[in-house]
């Protein structure tokens, strides 16, 4: 029986850490939505939609990133690193400024789509960066979707039952992780 190589384990861990960083938005915003009051059926619907968006957005980003990587060649790694640094810095800045998503009705189709898109949009940018590095697309998409969906369930249920202990800091922590990965790619 062959064991996984250190490179495969490293890639898996890096993708898992990025998935968790991106899922922190779903967790923290889910807490806010959950605190407004949400039925378990809506928790399920929102979480599934978030998982789907967390798969579609990085997939679109990775396809775009592969094309950009093909065009730019060796510069692609640095461009992807810069993109991650900018995205991470923006997430930290937004959380410190206290920018909130405008209130919407999470029970309507449009409200659910808006919520899922708002917590998944960062996945597109990260997907662009990962596409430039030619990472494992299937693993990335499945990991981002699974982690995003699970963290959405956790946030919505926590919000239903508890206070805002993660809400404000979730986006800042996620931004910090992406910022560190961007710096790693630049060095």
Coordinates of N, CA and C in Angstrom, one line a residue:
X1 N 0.8 -1.2 0.0 CA 0.0 0.0 0.0 C 0.9 1.2 0.0
X2 N 0.7 2.1 -1.0 CA 1.5 3.3 -1.1 C 0.9 4.4 -0.2
X3 N 1.8 5.1 0.5 CA 1.5 6.3 1.3 C 1.5 7.5 0.4
X4 N 0.8 8.5 0.9 CA 0.7 9.8 0.2 C 2.1 10.5 0.3
X5 N 2.5 11.1 -0.7 CA 3.8 11.8 -0.7 C 3.7 13.1 0.1
X6 N 4.8 13.6 0.7 CA 4.7 14.8 1.4 C 4.2 16.0 0.6
X7 N 4.4 16.0 -0.7 CA 3.9 17.0 -1.6 C 2.4 17.0 -1.6
X8 N 1.8 15.8 -1.7 CA 0.4 15.6 -1.8 C -0.3 16.0 -0.4
X9 N 0.4 15.6 0.7 CA -0.1 16.0 2.0 C -0.1 17.5 2.2
X10 N 1.0 18.1 1.7 CA 1.2 19.6 1.8 C 0.1 20.3 1.0
X11 N -0.2 19.8 -0.2 CA -1.2 20.4 -1.1 C -2.6 20.3 -0.4
X12 N -2.9 19.1 0.1 CA -4.2 18.9 0.8 C -4.3 19.8 2.0
X13 N -3.3 19.9 2.8 CA -3.4 20.8 4.0 C -3.5 22.3 3.6
X14 N -2.8 22.7 2.5 CA -2.9 24.1 2.0 C -4.3 24.4 1.6
X15 N -4.9 23.5 0.8 CA -6.3 23.6 0.3 C -7.3 23.6 1.4
X16 N -7.1 22.8 2.4 CA -7.9 22.7 3.6 C -7.9 24.0 4.4
X17 N -6.7 24.6 4.6 CA -6.6 25.8 5.3 C -7.2 27.0 4.5
X18 N -7.1 27.0 3.2 CA -7.7 28.0 2.4 C -9.2 27.9 2.5
X19 N -9.7 26.6 2.4 CA -11.1 26.4 2.5 C -11.7 26.9 3.8
X20 N -11.0 26.6 4.9 CA -11.5 27.1 6.2 C -11.4 28.6 6.2
X21 N -10.4 29.2 5.7 CA -10.3 30.7 5.7 C -11.5 31.3 4.9
X22 N -11.8 30.7 3.8 CA -12.9 31.2 3.0 C -14.3 30.9 3.6
X23 N -14.3 29.8 4.3 CA -15.5 29.4 5.0 C -15.9 30.2 6.3
X24 N -14.9 30.9 6.8 CA -15.1 31.8 7.9 C -16.1 32.9 7.6
X25 N -16.2 33.3 6.4 CA -17.3 34.3 6.0 C -18.6 33.7 6.2
X26 N -18.8 32.4 5.7 CA -20.1 31.7 5.9 C -20.4 31.5 7.3
X27 N -19.4 31.2 8.1 CA -19.6 31.0 9.6 C -20.0 32.3 10.3
X28 N -19.3 33.3 10.0 CA -19.6 34.6 10.8 C -20.9 35.2 10.3
X29 N -21.1 35.3 9.0 CA -22.4 35.8 8.5 C -23.5 34.9 8.9
X30 N -23.3 33.6 8.9 CA -24.3 32.7 9.3 C -24.7 32.9 10.8
X31 N -23.8 33.3 11.6 CA -24.1 33.6 13.0 C -25.1 34.8 13.1
X32 N -24.7 35.8 12.3 CA -25.6 37.0 12.2 C -27.0 36.7 11.7
X33 N -27.1 35.9 10.7 CA -28.4 35.5 10.1 C -29.2 34.6 11.2
X34 N -28.4 33.7 11.8 CA -29.0 32.8 12.7 C -29.6 33.5 14.0
X35 N -28.9 34.6 14.3 CA -29.3 35.3 15.5 C -30.6 36.1 15.2
X36 N -30.9 36.3 14.0 CA -32.2 37.0 13.6 C -33.4 36.0 13.7
X37 N -33.0 34.7 13.8 CA -34.0 33.7 13.9 C -34.1 33.0 12.5
X38 N -33.9 31.7 12.5 CA -34.0 30.9 11.3 C -34.5 29.5 11.6
X39 N -35.3 29.0 10.7 CA -35.8 27.6 10.8 C -34.8 26.7 10.3
X40 N -34.8 25.4 10.8 CA -33.8 24.4 10.4 C -33.9 24.1 8.9
X41 N -35.1 24.2 8.3 CA -35.2 24.0 6.9 C -34.5 25.0 6.1
X42 N -34.5 26.3 6.6 CA -33.8 27.4 5.9 C -32.3 27.2 6.1
X43 N -31.9 26.7 7.3 CA -30.4 26.4 7.5 C -30.0 25.4 6.5
X44 N -30.7 24.3 6.3 CA -30.4 23.3 5.3 C -30.3 23.9 3.9
X45 N -31.3 24.7 3.5 CA -31.3 25.2 2.1 C -30.2 26.2 1.9
X46 N -29.9 27.1 2.9 CA -28.9 28.1 2.8 C -27.5 27.4 2.7
X47 N -27.3 26.4 3.5 CA -26.0 25.7 3.6 C -25.7 24.9 2.3
X48 N -26.7 24.3 1.7 CA -26.6 23.6 0.5 C -26.2 24.6 -0.6
X49 N -26.9 25.7 -0.7 CA -26.7 26.8 -1.7 C -25.3 27.3 -1.5
X50 N -24.8 27.6 -0.3 CA -23.5 28.1 0.0 C -22.4 27.0 -0.5
X51 N -22.7 25.8 -0.2 CA -21.7 24.7 -0.6 C -21.6 24.7 -2.2
X52 N -22.8 24.9 -2.9 CA -22.7 24.9 -4.3 C -22.0 26.1 -4.8
X53 N -22.2 27.3 -4.3 CA -21.5 28.5 -4.7 C -20.0 28.4 -4.3
X54 N -19.7 27.7 -3.2 CA -18.3 27.6 -2.8 C -17.6 26.6 -3.8
X55 N -18.3 25.8 -4.6 CA -17.7 25.0 -5.6 C -17.7 25.7 -7.0
X56 N -18.8 26.4 -7.3 CA -18.9 27.0 -8.6 C -17.9 28.2 -8.7
X57 N -17.8 29.0 -7.7 CA -17.0 30.3 -7.8 C -15.5 29.9 -7.9
X58 N -14.9 29.0 -7.1 CA -13.5 28.8 -7.4 C -13.2 28.0 -8.7
X59 N -14.2 27.2 -9.1 CA -14.1 26.5 -10.4 C -14.0 27.5 -11.5
X60 N -14.9 28.5 -11.5 CA -14.8 29.5 -12.5 C -13.5 30.3 -12.4
X61 N -13.1 30.6 -11.2 CA -11.8 31.3 -11.0 C -10.6 30.5 -11.4
X62 N -10.6 29.2 -11.2 CA -9.5 28.3 -11.6 C -9.4 28.2 -13.1
X63 N -10.5 28.1 -13.8 CA -10.5 28.1 -15.2 C -9.9 29.4 -15.8
X64 N -10.4 30.5 -15.2 CA -9.8 31.8 -15.6 C -8.4 31.9 -15.3
X65 N -8.0 31.4 -14.1 CA -6.6 31.5 -13.7 C -5.7 30.6 -14.5
X66 N -6.2 29.5 -15.0 CA -5.4 28.6 -15.9 C -5.1 29.3 -17.2
X67 N -6.1 30.0 -17.7 CA -5.9 30.8 -18.9 C -4.9 31.9 -18.7
X68 N -5.1 32.6 -17.6 CA -4.1 33.7 -17.3 C -2.7 33.2 -17.1
X69 N -2.6 32.1 -16.4 CA -1.3 31.4 -16.2 C -0.7 31.0 -17.5
X70 N -1.4 30.5 -18.4 CA -0.9 30.1 -19.7 C -0.4 31.4 -20.4
X71 N -1.1 32.5 -20.4 CA -0.7 33.7 -21.0 C 0.5 34.3 -20.4
X72 N 0.6 34.3 -19.1 CA 1.6 35.0 -18.3 C 2.9 34.2 -18.1
X73 N 2.8 32.8 -18.1 CA 3.9 32.0 -17.9 C 4.4 32.1 -16.4
X74 N 5.7 32.3 -16.2 CA 6.3 32.4 -14.9 C 5.8 33.5 -14.0
X75 N 5.3 34.6 -14.6 CA 4.8 35.7 -13.9 C 3.5 35.4 -13.1
X76 N 2.9 34.3 -13.5 CA 1.6 33.9 -13.0 C 1.6 33.7 -11.5
X77 N 2.7 33.0 -11.0 CA 2.8 32.7 -9.6 C 2.8 34.0 -8.8
X78 N 3.6 35.0 -9.2 CA 3.7 36.3 -8.5 C 2.4 37.0 -8.6
X79 N 1.7 37.0 -9.7 CA 0.4 37.6 -9.9 C -0.6 37.0 -9.0
X80 N -0.6 35.7 -8.9 CA -1.5 35.0 -8.0 C -1.2 35.3 -6.5
X81 N 0.0 35.4 -6.1 CA 0.4 35.8 -4.8 C -0.1 37.2 -4.5
X82 N 0.1 38.1 -5.4 CA -0.3 39.5 -5.2 C -1.8 39.6 -5.0
X83 N -2.6 38.8 -5.8 CA -4.0 38.7 -5.7 C -4.5 38.2 -4.4
X84 N -3.8 37.2 -3.8 CA -4.1 36.7 -2.5 C -3.8 37.7 -1.4
X85 N -2.7 38.4 -1.6 CA -2.4 39.5 -0.6 C -3.4 40.6 -0.6
X86 N -3.8 41.0 -1.8 CA -4.8 42.1 -1.9 C -6.2 41.6 -1.3
X87 N -6.6 40.4 -1.7 CA -7.8 39.9 -1.2 C -7.8 39.7 0.3
X88 N -6.7 39.2 0.9 CA -6.6 39.1 2.3 C -6.6 40.4 3.0
X89 N -5.9 41.4 2.5 CA -5.8 42.7 3.1 C -7.2 43.4 3.0
X90 N -7.9 43.2 1.9 CA -9.3 43.7 1.8 C -10.2 43.1 2.8
X91 N -10.1 41.8 3.0 CA -11.0 41.2 4.0 C -10.7 41.7 5.4
X92 N -9.4 41.9 5.8 CA -9.1 42.4 7.1 C -9.6 43.8 7.2
X93 N -9.4 44.6 6.2 CA -9.8 46.0 6.2 C -11.3 46.1 6.4
X94 N -12.1 45.3 5.6 CA -13.5 45.3 5.7 C -14.0 45.0 7.1
X95 N -13.4 44.0 7.7 CA -13.9 43.5 9.0 C -13.5 44.6 10.0
X96 N -12.4 45.2 9.9 CA -12.1 46.3 10.9 C -12.9 47.5 10.8
X97 N -13.3 47.8 9.5 CA -14.2 49.0 9.3 C -15.7 48.6 9.7
X98 N -15.9 47.4 9.9 CA -17.3 46.9 10.3 C -18.3 47.0 9.2
X99 N -17.9 46.8 8.0 CA -18.8 46.8 6.9 C -19.8 45.6 7.0
X100 N -21.0 45.9 6.9 CA -22.0 44.8 7.0 C -22.8 44.7 5.7
X101 N -23.3 43.5 5.4 CA -24.1 43.3 4.2 C -25.5 43.8 4.6
X102 N -26.1 44.5 3.6 CA -27.4 45.1 3.8 C -28.4 44.0 4.1
X103 N -29.3 44.3 5.0 CA -30.3 43.3 5.5 C -31.1 42.8 4.3
X104 N -31.4 41.6 4.3 CA -32.3 41.0 3.3 C -33.0 39.8 3.9
X105 N -34.1 39.4 3.2 CA -34.9 38.3 3.7 C -34.3 36.9 3.3
X106 N -33.7 36.2 4.2 CA -33.0 35.0 3.9 C -34.0 33.8 3.6
X107 N -35.3 34.1 3.7 CA -36.2 33.0 3.4 C -36.7 33.0 1.9
X108 N -36.4 34.1 1.2 CA -36.7 34.2 -0.2 C -35.6 33.6 -1.1
X109 N -35.9 33.2 -2.3 CA -34.9 32.7 -3.2 C -33.8 33.7 -3.5
X110 N -34.2 34.9 -3.7 CA -33.3 36.0 -4.0 C -32.4 36.3 -2.8
X111 N -33.0 36.3 -1.6 CA -32.3 36.5 -0.4 C -31.2 35.4 -0.2
X112 N -31.6 34.2 -0.4 CA -30.7 33.0 -0.2 C -29.5 33.1 -1.3
X113 N -29.9 33.5 -2.5 CA -28.9 33.6 -3.6 C -27.9 34.7 -3.2
X114 N -28.4 35.9 -2.8 CA -27.6 37.0 -2.4 C -26.6 36.6 -1.2
X115 N -27.1 35.9 -0.2 CA -26.3 35.5 0.9 C -25.2 34.5 0.4
X116 N -25.6 33.5 -0.4 CA -24.6 32.5 -0.8 C -23.6 33.2 -1.7
X117 N -24.0 34.1 -2.6 CA -23.0 34.8 -3.4 C -22.1 35.7 -2.6
X118 N -22.6 36.4 -1.6 CA -21.8 37.3 -0.8 C -20.7 36.5 0.0
X119 N -21.0 35.3 0.5 CA -20.0 34.6 1.3 C -19.1 33.8 0.4
X120 N -19.4 33.7 -0.9 CA -18.6 32.8 -1.8 C -17.8 33.6 -2.8
X121 N -18.0 34.9 -2.9 CA -17.4 35.7 -4.0 C -15.8 35.7 -3.8
X122 N -15.4 35.6 -2.6 CA -13.9 35.5 -2.4 C -13.3 34.3 -2.9
X123 N -14.1 33.2 -3.0 CA -13.6 31.9 -3.6 C -13.3 32.1 -5.1
X124 N -13.9 33.0 -5.8 CA -13.6 33.2 -7.2 C -12.1 33.7 -7.3
X125 N -11.8 34.7 -6.5 CA -10.5 35.3 -6.6 C -9.4 34.3 -6.2
X126 N -9.7 33.5 -5.1 CA -8.7 32.5 -4.7 C -8.6 31.5 -5.8
X127 N -9.7 31.1 -6.4 CA -9.7 30.2 -7.5 C -8.8 30.6 -8.7
X128 N -8.9 31.9 -9.0 CA -8.0 32.5 -10.0 C -6.5 32.3 -9.7
X129 N -6.2 32.6 -8.4 CA -4.8 32.4 -8.0 C -4.4 30.9 -8.1
X130 N -5.3 30.0 -7.6 CA -5.0 28.6 -7.6 C -4.9 28.1 -9.0
X131 N -5.7 28.6 -9.9 CA -5.6 28.2 -11.3 C -4.3 28.5 -12.0
X132 N -3.7 29.6 -11.5 CA -2.3 30.0 -12.0 C -1.3 29.1 -11.5
X133 N -1.5 28.4 -10.4 CA -0.5 27.5 -9.8 C -0.8 26.0 -10.3
X134 N -1.8 25.8 -11.1 CA -2.1 24.5 -11.6 C -2.3 23.4 -10.5
X135 N -3.1 23.8 -9.5 CA -3.4 22.9 -8.4 C -4.4 21.8 -8.8
X136 N -4.8 21.0 -7.9 CA -5.7 19.9 -8.1 C -7.1 20.5 -8.1
X137 N -7.7 20.7 -9.2 CA -9.0 21.4 -9.4 C -10.2 20.6 -8.7
X138 N -10.2 19.3 -8.8 CA -11.3 18.5 -8.2 C -11.3 18.6 -6.7
X139 N -10.1 18.3 -6.2 CA -9.9 18.4 -4.7 C -10.2 19.8 -4.2
X140 N -9.8 20.8 -4.8 CA -10.0 22.2 -4.4 C -11.5 22.5 -4.4
X141 N -12.2 22.2 -5.5 CA -13.6 22.5 -5.6 C -14.4 21.7 -4.5
X142 N -14.2 20.4 -4.4 CA -14.9 19.6 -3.4 C -14.6 20.0 -2.0
X143 N -13.3 20.4 -1.7 CA -13.0 20.8 -0.3 C -13.6 22.1 0.0
X144 N -13.6 23.1 -0.9 CA -14.2 24.4 -0.7 C -15.7 24.3 -0.5
X145 N -16.3 23.5 -1.3 CA -17.8 23.3 -1.1 C -18.1 22.6 0.2
X146 N -17.4 21.5 0.5 CA -17.7 20.8 1.7 C -17.5 21.7 3.0
X147 N -16.3 22.3 3.0 CA -16.0 23.2 4.2 C -16.9 24.4 4.3
X148 N -17.2 25.0 3.1 CA -18.1 26.1 3.1 C -19.5 25.8 3.6
X149 N -20.0 24.6 3.1 CA -21.4 24.2 3.6 C -21.4 23.8 5.1
X150 N -20.4 23.1 5.5 CA -20.3 22.7 6.9 C -20.2 24.0 7.8
X151 N -19.4 24.9 7.4 CA -19.2 26.1 8.2 C -20.5 27.0 8.2
X152 N -21.2 27.0 7.1 CA -22.5 27.7 7.0 C -23.5 27.1 8.0
X153 N -23.6 25.7 8.0 CA -24.4 25.1 9.0 C -24.0 25.4 10.4
X154 N -22.7 25.4 10.7 CA -22.2 25.7 12.0 C -22.6 27.1 12.4
X155 N -22.4 28.1 11.5 CA -22.7 29.5 11.8 C -24.1 29.7 12.0
X156 N -25.0 29.2 11.2 CA -26.4 29.4 11.3 C -27.0 28.8 12.6
X157 N -26.5 27.6 12.9 CA -26.9 26.9 14.1 C -26.4 27.6 15.4
X158 N -25.1 28.1 15.3 CA -24.6 28.8 16.4 C -25.4 30.1 16.7
X159 N -25.6 30.8 15.6 CA -26.4 32.0 15.7 C -27.8 31.8 16.2
X160 N -28.4 30.7 15.9 CA -29.7 30.3 16.4 C -29.7 30.1 17.9
X161 N -28.5 29.6 18.4 CA -28.5 29.2 19.8 C -27.6 30.0 20.7
X162 N -26.7 30.9 20.1 CA -25.7 31.6 20.9 C -25.5 33.0 20.5
X163 N -24.5 33.7 21.1 CA -24.2 35.1 20.8 C -23.2 35.2 19.7
X164 N -22.7 36.4 19.5 CA -21.8 36.8 18.4 C -20.3 36.7 18.7
X165 N -19.9 35.6 19.4 CA -18.5 35.6 19.8 C -17.5 35.5 18.6
X166 N -17.9 35.0 17.4 CA -17.0 34.8 16.3 C -17.3 35.9 15.2
X167 N -18.5 36.4 15.1 CA -18.9 37.2 14.0 C -18.0 38.3 13.5
X168 N -17.5 39.2 14.3 CA -16.7 40.3 13.9 C -15.3 39.8 13.5
X169 N -14.8 38.8 14.1 CA -13.4 38.4 13.8 C -13.2 37.4 12.7
X170 N -14.3 36.7 12.3 CA -14.2 35.6 11.3 C -13.6 36.1 10.0
X171 N -14.1 37.2 9.5 CA -13.5 37.7 8.2 C -12.1 38.1 8.4
X172 N -11.7 38.7 9.5 CA -10.4 39.2 9.7 C -9.4 38.0 9.7
X173 N -9.8 36.9 10.4 CA -8.9 35.7 10.5 C -8.8 35.1 9.1
X174 N -9.9 35.0 8.4 CA -9.8 34.5 7.0 C -8.9 35.3 6.1
X175 N -9.1 36.6 6.2 CA -8.2 37.5 5.4 C -6.7 37.4 5.8
X176 N -6.5 37.2 7.1 CA -5.1 37.0 7.5 C -4.4 35.8 6.9
X177 N -5.2 34.7 6.9 CA -4.7 33.4 6.4 C -4.4 33.6 4.9
X178 N -5.4 34.2 4.1 CA -5.1 34.4 2.7 C -3.9 35.3 2.5
X179 N -3.8 36.4 3.3 CA -2.6 37.3 3.2 C -1.3 36.5 3.4
X180 N -1.3 35.6 4.3 CA -0.1 34.8 4.6 C 0.3 33.9 3.4
X181 N -0.8 33.3 2.8 CA -0.5 32.4 1.7 C 0.0 33.3 0.5
X182 N -0.6 34.5 0.3 CA -0.1 35.3 -0.8 C 1.3 35.7 -0.6
X183 N 1.7 36.1 0.6 CA 3.1 36.4 0.9 C 4.0 35.2 0.7
X184 N 3.6 34.0 1.0 CA 4.3 32.8 0.8 C 4.6 32.6 -0.7
X185 N 3.6 32.8 -1.5 CA 3.8 32.7 -3.0 C 4.7 33.8 -3.6
X186 N 4.8 34.9 -2.9 CA 5.6 36.0 -3.4 C 7.1 35.8 -3.1
X187 N 7.3 35.0 -2.0 CA 8.7 34.8 -1.6 C 9.4 33.7 -2.3

